[in-house]
Amino acid sequence: MTTLAQRPELQGAMWEMPDTWPAFMDEDPVGWACFSRACTDFPDHVLIATDDAGGEVVARCFSAPFRLAAEGRGELPGGGWDQVLLWAFADLRDGTAPDTVSALDITVRADRQGQGLSGRMLAALSDNVRRLGIGTLVAPVRPTAKHLEARDSIHEYAFRTRPDGLPHDPWLRVHARMGGVIDSVAPASMTIPGTLAQWRAWTGLPFDTPGPVEVPGALAPVHCDPEQGYAVYVEPNVWVRHTTGAPLTPPGAPVAG
């Protein structure tokens, strides 16, 4: 487990790593403008896991530092993933010291899923945030099973629990087992607009009926307006908060694997 700052030569292989994200998830305008900049602007916050045997990239994790206590903030935003990206790069531009790190993406290579690597990446992220001297890690979590109940309310789903008290959702459960606490819902975490032609290309669906359209992999229905010629997806996420216990080690210390 290394940071991109420690091994910049892995950047190409990291981007080329096969994943299972739905095609439309790559079309968020905020992501297009900001996400890839994490490699150049926040390389200490990008983690890469390589296989011991062949040195191949098997997982990646992006995160970004920002100041939650800045004026006008204080609470994790309902705008979720999109908003925290904008905050992080605004703070970088203004030279604002961060007090929080947000996870942006944890992706495990398609053929290595189901082996516990997502939990290991989350643990490594928490270690890295602590190493960098920041005490709070947050995540706009994309609940992995919510797409099976796309029409159900995220506000109910986020707080649904099993008989043992752990979250119903598997990915939220991983966070909870690591001490994460559900903070709030981000009902508009990512907004993806597009023409009907674009949505047809992204999904293979006709998009010719007005109203909600269920799309494989989407956590909520996509709103389709054939008369106006567009469709828009607003993805809900769940904010989870972790305490890292920083500062335990000074910045510049090796990342715990």
PDB file of N, CA, C and O in Angstrom, residues 77-133:
ATOM      1  N   PRO A  77     -22.225  18.536   3.629  1.00  0.00           N
ATOM      2  CA  PRO A  77     -23.196  19.112   2.694  1.00  0.00           C
ATOM      3  C   PRO A  77     -24.166  18.097   2.096  1.00  0.00           C
ATOM      4  O   PRO A  77     -23.800  16.955   1.808  1.00  0.00           O
ATOM      5  N   GLY A  78     -25.398  18.552   1.888  1.00  0.00           N
ATOM      6  CA  GLY A  78     -26.380  17.740   1.188  1.00  0.00           C
ATOM      7  C   GLY A  78     -25.959  17.480  -0.241  1.00  0.00           C
ATOM      8  O   GLY A  78     -26.434  16.532  -0.877  1.00  0.00           O
ATOM      9  N   GLY A  79     -25.059  18.330  -0.766  1.00  0.00           N
ATOM     10  CA  GLY A  79     -24.518  18.149  -2.108  1.00  0.00           C
ATOM     11  C   GLY A  79     -23.438  17.109  -2.199  1.00  0.00           C
ATOM     12  O   GLY A  79     -22.900  16.872  -3.288  1.00  0.00           O
ATOM     13  N   GLY A  80     -23.080  16.507  -1.073  1.00  0.00           N
ATOM     14  CA  GLY A  80     -22.239  15.323  -1.036  1.00  0.00           C
ATOM     15  C   GLY A  80     -20.944  15.372  -1.810  1.00  0.00           C
ATOM     16  O   GLY A  80     -20.108  16.261  -1.624  1.00  0.00           O
ATOM     17  N   TRP A  81     -20.770  14.396  -2.695  1.00  0.00           N
ATOM     18  CA  TRP A  81     -19.532  14.183  -3.437  1.00  0.00           C
ATOM     19  C   TRP A  81     -19.178  15.395  -4.274  1.00  0.00           C
ATOM     20  O   TRP A  81     -18.035  15.862  -4.248  1.00  0.00           O
ATOM     21  N   ASP A  82     -20.150  15.915  -5.008  1.00  0.00           N
ATOM     22  CA  ASP A  82     -19.891  17.091  -5.838  1.00  0.00           C
ATOM     23  C   ASP A  82     -19.428  18.279  -5.000  1.00  0.00           C
ATOM     24  O   ASP A  82     -18.441  18.949  -5.316  1.00  0.00           O
ATOM     25  N   GLN A  83     -20.139  18.542  -3.908  1.00  0.00           N
ATOM     26  CA  GLN A  83     -19.843  19.725  -3.106  1.00  0.00           C
ATOM     27  C   GLN A  83     -18.497  19.627  -2.409  1.00  0.00           C
ATOM     28  O   GLN A  83     -17.746  20.607  -2.348  1.00  0.00           O
ATOM     29  N   VAL A  84     -18.162  18.441  -1.896  1.00  0.00           N
ATOM     30  CA  VAL A  84     -16.897  18.327  -1.164  1.00  0.00           C
ATOM     31  C   VAL A  84     -15.712  18.456  -2.123  1.00  0.00           C
ATOM     32  O   VAL A  84     -14.652  18.987  -1.748  1.00  0.00           O
ATOM     33  N   LEU A  85     -15.872  18.013  -3.366  1.00  0.00           N
ATOM     34  CA  LEU A  85     -14.821  18.238  -4.355  1.00  0.00           C
ATOM     35  C   LEU A  85     -14.614  19.733  -4.596  1.00  0.00           C
ATOM     36  O   LEU A  85     -13.476  20.228  -4.629  1.00  0.00           O
ATOM     37  N   LEU A  86     -15.704  20.469  -4.741  1.00  0.00           N
ATOM     38  CA  LEU A  86     -15.601  21.912  -4.962  1.00  0.00           C
ATOM     39  C   LEU A  86     -14.974  22.600  -3.753  1.00  0.00           C
ATOM     40  O   LEU A  86     -14.146  23.502  -3.903  1.00  0.00           O
ATOM     41  N   TRP A  87     -15.355  22.178  -2.555  1.00  0.00           N
ATOM     42  CA  TRP A  87     -14.746  22.757  -1.352  1.00  0.00           C
ATOM     43  C   TRP A  87     -13.248  22.486  -1.315  1.00  0.00           C
ATOM     44  O   TRP A  87     -12.445  23.372  -1.005  1.00  0.00           O
ATOM     45  N   ALA A  88     -12.849  21.249  -1.610  1.00  0.00           N
ATOM     46  CA  ALA A  88     -11.436  20.876  -1.508  1.00  0.00           C
ATOM     47  C   ALA A  88     -10.578  21.713  -2.442  1.00  0.00           C
ATOM     48  O   ALA A  88      -9.515  22.226  -2.046  1.00  0.00           O
ATOM     49  N   PHE A  89     -11.025  21.899  -3.675  1.00  0.00           N
ATOM     50  CA  PHE A  89     -10.201  22.652  -4.623  1.00  0.00           C
ATOM     51  C   PHE A  89     -10.297  24.155  -4.390  1.00  0.00           C
ATOM     52  O   PHE A  89      -9.344  24.890  -4.686  1.00  0.00           O
ATOM     53  N   ALA A  90     -11.416  24.621  -3.838  1.00  0.00           N
ATOM     54  CA  ALA A  90     -11.488  26.029  -3.445  1.00  0.00           C
ATOM     55  C   ALA A  90     -10.523  26.308  -2.296  1.00  0.00           C
ATOM     56  O   ALA A  90      -9.833  27.336  -2.287  1.00  0.00           O
ATOM     57  N   ASP A  91     -10.456  25.394  -1.336  1.00  0.00           N
ATOM     58  CA  ASP A  91      -9.537  25.570  -0.205  1.00  0.00           C
ATOM     59  C   ASP A  91      -8.086  25.520  -0.670  1.00  0.00           C
ATOM     60  O   ASP A  91      -7.231  26.269  -0.173  1.00  0.00           O
ATOM     61  N   LEU A  92      -7.795  24.631  -1.610  1.00  0.00           N
ATOM     62  CA  LEU A  92      -6.438  24.560  -2.152  1.00  0.00           C
ATOM     63  C   LEU A  92      -6.075  25.878  -2.819  1.00  0.00           C
ATOM     64  O   LEU A  92      -4.983  26.424  -2.608  1.00  0.00           O
ATOM     65  N   ARG A  93      -6.980  26.422  -3.607  1.00  0.00           N
ATOM     66  CA  ARG A  93      -6.746  27.699  -4.300  1.00  0.00           C
ATOM     67  C   ARG A  93      -6.514  28.833  -3.314  1.00  0.00           C
ATOM     68  O   ARG A  93      -5.638  29.686  -3.516  1.00  0.00           O
ATOM     69  N   ASP A  94      -7.296  28.840  -2.213  1.00  0.00           N
ATOM     70  CA  ASP A  94      -7.236  29.940  -1.258  1.00  0.00           C
ATOM     71  C   ASP A  94      -6.192  29.735  -0.174  1.00  0.00           C
ATOM     72  O   ASP A  94      -6.006  30.616   0.674  1.00  0.00           O
ATOM     73  N   GLY A  95      -5.530  28.592  -0.164  1.00  0.00           N
ATOM     74  CA  GLY A  95      -4.531  28.323   0.858  1.00  0.00           C
ATOM     75  C   GLY A  95      -5.127  28.075   2.231  1.00  0.00           C
ATOM     76  O   GLY A  95      -4.496  28.340   3.255  1.00  0.00           O
ATOM     77  N   THR A  96      -6.356  27.538   2.282  1.00  0.00           N
ATOM     78  CA  THR A  96      -7.046  27.278   3.545  1.00  0.00           C
ATOM     79  C   THR A  96      -6.591  25.943   4.117  1.00  0.00           C
ATOM     80  O   THR A  96      -6.637  24.907   3.432  1.00  0.00           O
ATOM     81  N   ALA A  97      -6.157  25.946   5.365  1.00  0.00           N
ATOM     82  CA  ALA A  97      -5.673  24.720   5.996  1.00  0.00           C
ATOM     83  C   ALA A  97      -6.834  23.756   6.239  1.00  0.00           C
ATOM     84  O   ALA A  97      -7.883  24.151   6.754  1.00  0.00           O
ATOM     85  N   PRO A  98      -6.673  22.477   5.895  1.00  0.00           N
ATOM     86  CA  PRO A  98      -7.756  21.515   6.072  1.00  0.00           C
ATOM     87  C   PRO A  98      -7.872  21.028   7.513  1.00  0.00           C
ATOM     88  O   PRO A  98      -6.894  21.029   8.263  1.00  0.00           O
ATOM     89  N   ASP A  99      -9.077  20.618   7.896  1.00  0.00           N
ATOM     90  CA  ASP A  99      -9.285  19.962   9.187  1.00  0.00           C
ATOM     91  C   ASP A  99      -9.984  18.614   9.018  1.00  0.00           C
ATOM     92  O   ASP A  99     -10.234  17.911   9.994  1.00  0.00           O
ATOM     93  N   THR A 100     -10.280  18.250   7.767  1.00  0.00           N
ATOM     94  CA  THR A 100     -11.036  17.031   7.471  1.00  0.00           C
ATOM     95  C   THR A 100     -10.551  16.496   6.131  1.00  0.00           C
ATOM     96  O   THR A 100     -10.123  17.261   5.273  1.00  0.00           O
ATOM     97  N   VAL A 101     -10.638  15.193   5.963  1.00  0.00           N
ATOM     98  CA  VAL A 101     -10.390  14.565   4.663  1.00  0.00           C
ATOM     99  C   VAL A 101     -11.630  13.797   4.262  1.00  0.00           C
ATOM    100  O   VAL A 101     -12.224  13.085   5.085  1.00  0.00           O
ATOM    101  N   SER A 102     -12.023  13.940   3.003  1.00  0.00           N
ATOM    102  CA  SER A 102     -13.156  13.162   2.491  1.00  0.00           C
ATOM    103  C   SER A 102     -12.663  12.094   1.534  1.00  0.00           C
ATOM    104  O   SER A 102     -11.882  12.374   0.620  1.00  0.00           O
ATOM    105  N   ALA A 103     -13.131  10.876   1.738  1.00  0.00           N
ATOM    106  CA  ALA A 103     -12.943   9.843   0.726  1.00  0.00           C
ATOM    107  C   ALA A 103     -13.706  10.259  -0.524  1.00  0.00           C
ATOM    108  O   ALA A 103     -14.777  10.864  -0.443  1.00  0.00           O
ATOM    109  N   LEU A 104     -13.156   9.959  -1.683  1.00  0.00           N
ATOM    110  CA  LEU A 104     -13.810  10.263  -2.957  1.00  0.00           C
ATOM    111  C   LEU A 104     -14.133   9.003  -3.739  1.00  0.00           C
ATOM    112  O   LEU A 104     -15.138   8.938  -4.451  1.00  0.00           O
ATOM    113  N   ASP A 105     -13.277   8.002  -3.623  1.00  0.00           N
ATOM    114  CA  ASP A 105     -13.453   6.793  -4.413  1.00  0.00           C
ATOM    115  C   ASP A 105     -12.603   5.682  -3.827  1.00  0.00           C
ATOM    116  O   ASP A 105     -11.417   5.899  -3.517  1.00  0.00           O
ATOM    117  N   ILE A 106     -13.197   4.527  -3.625  1.00  0.00           N
ATOM    118  CA  ILE A 106     -12.448   3.307  -3.320  1.00  0.00           C
ATOM    119  C   ILE A 106     -12.893   2.272  -4.342  1.00  0.00           C
ATOM    120  O   ILE A 106     -14.062   1.894  -4.383  1.00  0.00           O
ATOM    121  N   THR A 107     -11.967   1.859  -5.193  1.00  0.00           N
ATOM    122  CA  THR A 107     -12.287   0.921  -6.260  1.00  0.00           C
ATOM    123  C   THR A 107     -11.338  -0.262  -6.190  1.00  0.00           C
ATOM    124  O   THR A 107     -10.123  -0.097  -6.101  1.00  0.00           O
ATOM    125  N   VAL A 108     -11.910  -1.451  -6.233  1.00  0.00           N
ATOM    126  CA  VAL A 108     -11.143  -2.696  -6.254  1.00  0.00           C
ATOM    127  C   VAL A 108     -11.244  -3.289  -7.650  1.00  0.00           C
ATOM    128  O   VAL A 108     -12.315  -3.279  -8.265  1.00  0.00           O
ATOM    129  N   ARG A 109     -10.129  -3.771  -8.172  1.00  0.00           N
ATOM    130  CA  ARG A 109     -10.125  -4.368  -9.505  1.00  0.00           C
ATOM    131  C   ARG A 109     -11.195  -5.453  -9.602  1.00  0.00           C
ATOM    132  O   ARG A 109     -11.394  -6.223  -8.657  1.00  0.00           O
ATOM    133  N   ALA A 110     -11.860  -5.509 -10.748  1.00  0.00           N
ATOM    134  CA  ALA A 110     -13.035  -6.368 -10.899  1.00  0.00           C
ATOM    135  C   ALA A 110     -12.771  -7.813 -10.489  1.00  0.00           C
ATOM    136  O   ALA A 110     -13.599  -8.443  -9.806  1.00  0.00           O
ATOM    137  N   ASP A 111     -11.617  -8.364 -10.844  1.00  0.00           N
ATOM    138  CA  ASP A 111     -11.351  -9.775 -10.548  1.00  0.00           C
ATOM    139  C   ASP A 111     -10.847 -10.000  -9.132  1.00  0.00           C
ATOM    140  O   ASP A 111     -10.605 -11.139  -8.734  1.00  0.00           O
ATOM    141  N   ARG A 112     -10.705  -8.926  -8.344  1.00  0.00           N
ATOM    142  CA  ARG A 112     -10.252  -9.072  -6.954  1.00  0.00           C
ATOM    143  C   ARG A 112     -11.332  -8.667  -5.948  1.00  0.00           C
ATOM    144  O   ARG A 112     -11.055  -8.567  -4.753  1.00  0.00           O
ATOM    145  N   GLN A 113     -12.527  -8.441  -6.446  1.00  0.00           N
ATOM    146  CA  GLN A 113     -13.617  -8.087  -5.541  1.00  0.00           C
ATOM    147  C   GLN A 113     -14.066  -9.319  -4.754  1.00  0.00           C
ATOM    148  O   GLN A 113     -13.902 -10.453  -5.189  1.00  0.00           O
ATOM    149  N   GLY A 114     -14.633  -9.065  -3.565  1.00  0.00           N
ATOM    150  CA  GLY A 114     -15.073 -10.157  -2.705  1.00  0.00           C
ATOM    151  C   GLY A 114     -13.972 -10.756  -1.861  1.00  0.00           C
ATOM    152  O   GLY A 114     -14.168 -11.813  -1.240  1.00  0.00           O
ATOM    153  N   GLN A 115     -12.812 -10.118  -1.803  1.00  0.00           N
ATOM    154  CA  GLN A 115     -11.676 -10.626  -1.030  1.00  0.00           C
ATOM    155  C   GLN A 115     -11.328  -9.738   0.162  1.00  0.00           C
ATOM    156  O   GLN A 115     -10.265  -9.881   0.756  1.00  0.00           O
ATOM    157  N   GLY A 116     -12.214  -8.815   0.489  1.00  0.00           N
ATOM    158  CA  GLY A 116     -11.976  -7.945   1.640  1.00  0.00           C
ATOM    159  C   GLY A 116     -11.075  -6.766   1.368  1.00  0.00           C
ATOM    160  O   GLY A 116     -10.684  -6.050   2.305  1.00  0.00           O
ATOM    161  N   LEU A 117     -10.748  -6.513   0.091  1.00  0.00           N
ATOM    162  CA  LEU A 117      -9.825  -5.423  -0.215  1.00  0.00           C
ATOM    163  C   LEU A 117     -10.435  -4.045   0.028  1.00  0.00           C
ATOM    164  O   LEU A 117      -9.721  -3.099   0.360  1.00  0.00           O
ATOM    165  N   SER A 118     -11.751  -3.912  -0.129  1.00  0.00           N
ATOM    166  CA  SER A 118     -12.363  -2.597   0.095  1.00  0.00           C
ATOM    167  C   SER A 118     -12.189  -2.175   1.548  1.00  0.00           C
ATOM    168  O   SER A 118     -11.887  -1.010   1.839  1.00  0.00           O
ATOM    169  N   GLY A 119     -12.364  -3.113   2.474  1.00  0.00           N
ATOM    170  CA  GLY A 119     -12.155  -2.801   3.884  1.00  0.00           C
ATOM    171  C   GLY A 119     -10.709  -2.477   4.188  1.00  0.00           C
ATOM    172  O   GLY A 119     -10.413  -1.581   4.992  1.00  0.00           O
ATOM    173  N   ARG A 120      -9.783  -3.174   3.544  1.00  0.00           N
ATOM    174  CA  ARG A 120      -8.366  -2.884   3.749  1.00  0.00           C
ATOM    175  C   ARG A 120      -8.000  -1.512   3.207  1.00  0.00           C
ATOM    176  O   ARG A 120      -7.176  -0.798   3.803  1.00  0.00           O
ATOM    177  N   MET A 121      -8.608  -1.135   2.090  1.00  0.00           N
ATOM    178  CA  MET A 121      -8.350   0.195   1.547  1.00  0.00           C
ATOM    179  C   MET A 121      -8.890   1.277   2.474  1.00  0.00           C
ATOM    180  O   MET A 121      -8.256   2.316   2.679  1.00  0.00           O
ATOM    181  N   LEU A 122     -10.074   1.039   3.032  1.00  0.00           N
ATOM    182  CA  LEU A 122     -10.643   2.010   3.964  1.00  0.00           C
ATOM    183  C   LEU A 122      -9.759   2.151   5.204  1.00  0.00           C
ATOM    184  O   LEU A 122      -9.524   3.267   5.690  1.00  0.00           O
ATOM    185  N   ALA A 123      -9.248   1.028   5.717  1.00  0.00           N
ATOM    186  CA  ALA A 123      -8.347   1.088   6.869  1.00  0.00           C
ATOM    187  C   ALA A 123      -7.061   1.831   6.526  1.00  0.00           C
ATOM    188  O   ALA A 123      -6.561   2.644   7.319  1.00  0.00           O
ATOM    189  N   ALA A 124      -6.530   1.577   5.329  1.00  0.00           N
ATOM    190  CA  ALA A 124      -5.308   2.267   4.908  1.00  0.00           C
ATOM    191  C   ALA A 124      -5.553   3.759   4.737  1.00  0.00           C
ATOM    192  O   ALA A 124      -4.688   4.585   5.053  1.00  0.00           O
ATOM    193  N   LEU A 125      -6.737   4.111   4.250  1.00  0.00           N
ATOM    194  CA  LEU A 125      -7.079   5.529   4.113  1.00  0.00           C
ATOM    195  C   LEU A 125      -7.103   6.206   5.476  1.00  0.00           C
ATOM    196  O   LEU A 125      -6.556   7.304   5.654  1.00  0.00           O
ATOM    197  N   SER A 126      -7.730   5.563   6.453  1.00  0.00           N
ATOM    198  CA  SER A 126      -7.766   6.135   7.802  1.00  0.00           C
ATOM    199  C   SER A 126      -6.357   6.292   8.364  1.00  0.00           C
ATOM    200  O   SER A 126      -6.024   7.319   8.970  1.00  0.00           O
ATOM    201  N   ASP A 127      -5.505   5.279   8.145  1.00  0.00           N
ATOM    202  CA  ASP A 127      -4.114   5.370   8.594  1.00  0.00           C
ATOM    203  C   ASP A 127      -3.399   6.543   7.930  1.00  0.00           C
ATOM    204  O   ASP A 127      -2.620   7.260   8.562  1.00  0.00           O
ATOM    205  N   ASN A 128      -3.656   6.725   6.646  1.00  0.00           N
ATOM    206  CA  ASN A 128      -2.980   7.791   5.910  1.00  0.00           C
ATOM    207  C   ASN A 128      -3.433   9.166   6.380  1.00  0.00           C
ATOM    208  O   ASN A 128      -2.621  10.091   6.513  1.00  0.00           O
ATOM    209  N   VAL A 129      -4.723   9.309   6.641  1.00  0.00           N
ATOM    210  CA  VAL A 129      -5.236  10.587   7.144  1.00  0.00           C
ATOM    211  C   VAL A 129      -4.619  10.891   8.506  1.00  0.00           C
ATOM    212  O   VAL A 129      -4.224  12.028   8.798  1.00  0.00           O
ATOM    213  N   ARG A 130      -4.507   9.870   9.347  1.00  0.00           N
ATOM    214  CA  ARG A 130      -3.867  10.061  10.660  1.00  0.00           C
ATOM    215  C   ARG A 130      -2.406  10.439  10.488  1.00  0.00           C
ATOM    216  O   ARG A 130      -1.895  11.327  11.177  1.00  0.00           O
ATOM    217  N   ARG A 131      -1.716   9.762   9.557  1.00  0.00           N
ATOM    218  CA  ARG A 131      -0.304  10.077   9.296  1.00  0.00           C
ATOM    219  C   ARG A 131      -0.119  11.527   8.894  1.00  0.00           C
ATOM    220  O   ARG A 131       0.866  12.180   9.258  1.00  0.00           O
ATOM    221  N   LEU A 132      -1.092  12.066   8.146  1.00  0.00           N
ATOM    222  CA  LEU A 132      -1.012  13.441   7.679  1.00  0.00           C
ATOM    223  C   LEU A 132      -1.468  14.444   8.740  1.00  0.00           C
ATOM    224  O   LEU A 132      -1.512  15.644   8.477  1.00  0.00           O
ATOM    225  N   GLY A 133      -1.820  13.943   9.926  1.00  0.00           N
ATOM    226  CA  GLY A 133      -2.122  14.822  11.042  1.00  0.00           C
ATOM    227  C   GLY A 133      -3.529  15.377  11.070  1.00  0.00           C
ATOM    228  O   GLY A 133      -3.781  16.398  11.711  1.00  0.00           O
TER     229      GLY A 133
END
